[in-house]
Amino acid sequence: MLPATELIESEALSLPVSERAELIVHLLDSLEPRPKVAPAQIEKAWLNEANRRYQSYLQGEGESYSADEVFADLRADDD
Protein backbone atom coordinates (compact mmCIF):
# COMPACT_ATOMS: atom_id res chain seq x y z
CA MET A 1 0.00 0.00 0.00
CA LEU A 2 1.06 3.55 -0.58
CA PRO A 3 1.94 5.61 2.51
CA ALA A 4 -1.07 7.89 1.93
CA THR A 5 -3.36 4.86 1.73
CA GLU A 6 -1.88 3.44 4.92
CA LEU A 7 -2.49 6.75 6.68
CA ILE A 8 -6.12 6.85 5.51
CA GLU A 9 -6.60 3.24 6.61
CA SER A 10 -5.12 3.94 10.03
CA GLU A 11 -7.34 6.99 10.51
CA ALA A 12 -10.42 5.13 9.29
CA LEU A 13 -9.79 2.27 11.72
CA SER A 14 -9.70 4.74 14.59
CA LEU A 15 -13.26 5.91 13.82
CA PRO A 16 -16.21 4.64 15.84
CA VAL A 17 -17.90 1.58 14.36
CA SER A 18 -20.94 3.50 13.10
CA GLU A 19 -18.74 5.99 11.23
CA ARG A 20 -16.62 3.17 9.76
CA ALA A 21 -19.81 1.50 8.54
CA GLU A 22 -20.93 4.75 6.91
CA LEU A 23 -17.53 5.13 5.27
CA ILE A 24 -17.71 1.58 3.95
CA VAL A 25 -21.07 2.26 2.34
CA HIS A 26 -19.72 5.40 0.66
CA LEU A 27 -16.61 3.59 -0.59
CA LEU A 28 -18.63 0.68 -1.96
CA ASP A 29 -21.05 3.07 -3.65
CA SER A 30 -18.07 4.75 -5.32
CA LEU A 31 -17.08 1.40 -6.84
CA GLU A 32 -20.52 0.33 -7.97
CA PRO A 33 -23.23 2.90 -7.40
CA ARG A 34 -26.58 1.55 -6.38
CA PRO A 35 -29.52 2.30 -8.62
CA LYS A 36 -31.74 5.07 -7.28
CA VAL A 37 -34.81 2.90 -6.85
CA ALA A 38 -37.35 2.99 -4.05
CA PRO A 39 -37.07 0.02 -1.64
CA ALA A 40 -40.68 -0.90 -2.40
CA GLN A 41 -39.81 -1.29 -6.10
CA ILE A 42 -36.86 -3.51 -5.26
CA GLU A 43 -39.02 -5.65 -2.97
CA LYS A 44 -41.68 -5.95 -5.69
CA ALA A 45 -39.05 -6.99 -8.24
CA TRP A 46 -37.70 -9.68 -5.87
CA LEU A 47 -41.20 -10.98 -5.18
CA ASN A 48 -41.90 -11.17 -8.91
CA GLU A 49 -38.64 -13.04 -9.46
CA ALA A 50 -39.32 -15.44 -6.59
CA ASN A 51 -42.80 -16.12 -7.98
CA ARG A 52 -41.40 -16.65 -11.48
CA ARG A 53 -38.89 -19.16 -10.13
CA TYR A 54 -41.53 -20.94 -8.05
CA GLN A 55 -43.87 -21.24 -11.05
CA SER A 56 -40.97 -22.58 -13.11
CA TYR A 57 -40.28 -25.14 -10.38
CA LEU A 58 -43.95 -26.19 -10.23
CA GLN A 59 -43.94 -26.73 -14.00
CA GLY A 60 -40.86 -28.94 -13.74
CA GLU A 61 -38.63 -26.55 -15.65
CA GLY A 62 -34.98 -26.49 -14.72
CA GLU A 63 -33.31 -28.43 -11.97
CA SER A 64 -33.90 -28.31 -8.25
CA TYR A 65 -31.61 -29.35 -5.43
CA SER A 66 -32.29 -30.31 -1.84
CA ALA A 67 -30.80 -28.21 0.93
CA ASP A 68 -28.59 -31.18 1.87
CA GLU A 69 -27.13 -31.23 -1.66
CA VAL A 70 -26.50 -27.49 -1.66
CA PHE A 71 -24.79 -27.52 1.75
CA ALA A 72 -22.73 -30.59 0.82
CA ASP A 73 -21.51 -28.77 -2.30
CA LEU A 74 -20.65 -25.70 -0.23
CA ARG A 75 -18.72 -27.80 2.28
CA ALA A 76 -16.86 -29.53 -0.55
CA ASP A 77 -15.88 -26.12 -1.95
CA ASP A 78 -14.33 -25.20 1.40
CA ASP A 79 -11.98 -28.22 1.25
XYZ file of C-alpha atoms in Angstrom:
79
model
C 0.000 0.000 0.000
C 1.060 3.554 -0.582
C 1.941 5.606 2.508
C -1.072 7.888 1.934
C -3.359 4.858 1.729
C -1.878 3.435 4.923
C -2.493 6.747 6.684
C -6.120 6.845 5.509
C -6.603 3.238 6.615
C -5.121 3.944 10.031
C -7.338 6.986 10.513
C -10.420 5.129 9.286
C -9.793 2.269 11.719
C -9.696 4.744 14.586
C -13.258 5.909 13.824
C -16.212 4.639 15.841
C -17.903 1.577 14.365
C -20.935 3.503 13.105
C -18.736 5.989 11.235
C -16.624 3.169 9.755
C -19.812 1.498 8.544
C -20.929 4.749 6.908
C -17.532 5.132 5.272
C -17.709 1.575 3.946
C -21.074 2.264 2.338
C -19.719 5.402 0.659
C -16.609 3.594 -0.590
C -18.626 0.679 -1.956
C -21.045 3.069 -3.654
C -18.070 4.749 -5.321
C -17.080 1.400 -6.843
C -20.518 0.331 -7.967
C -23.229 2.903 -7.405
C -26.585 1.552 -6.385
C -29.523 2.300 -8.623
C -31.735 5.070 -7.277
C -34.813 2.900 -6.851
C -37.346 2.989 -4.054
C -37.066 0.025 -1.636
C -40.680 -0.904 -2.400
C -39.815 -1.287 -6.099
C -36.859 -3.508 -5.257
C -39.018 -5.649 -2.968
C -41.680 -5.951 -5.691
C -39.055 -6.990 -8.244
C -37.696 -9.678 -5.871
C -41.201 -10.976 -5.176
C -41.904 -11.168 -8.907
C -38.635 -13.041 -9.464
C -39.317 -15.443 -6.594
C -42.797 -16.116 -7.975
C -41.402 -16.646 -11.478
C -38.886 -19.160 -10.134
C -41.530 -20.937 -8.055
C -43.866 -21.239 -11.050
C -40.975 -22.581 -13.110
C -40.277 -25.141 -10.376
C -43.950 -26.190 -10.230
C -43.937 -26.728 -14.002
C -40.857 -28.943 -13.743
C -38.632 -26.546 -15.654
C -34.981 -26.487 -14.720
C -33.311 -28.431 -11.971
C -33.901 -28.308 -8.251
C -31.613 -29.355 -5.427
C -32.287 -30.313 -1.845
C -30.803 -28.208 0.929
C -28.592 -31.180 1.868
C -27.130 -31.225 -1.661
C -26.503 -27.491 -1.656
C -24.791 -27.522 1.749
C -22.729 -30.594 0.817
C -21.507 -28.767 -2.298
C -20.652 -25.702 -0.226
C -18.724 -27.803 2.283
C -16.863 -29.535 -0.548
C -15.877 -26.117 -1.952
C -14.335 -25.204 1.399
C -11.981 -28.223 1.252
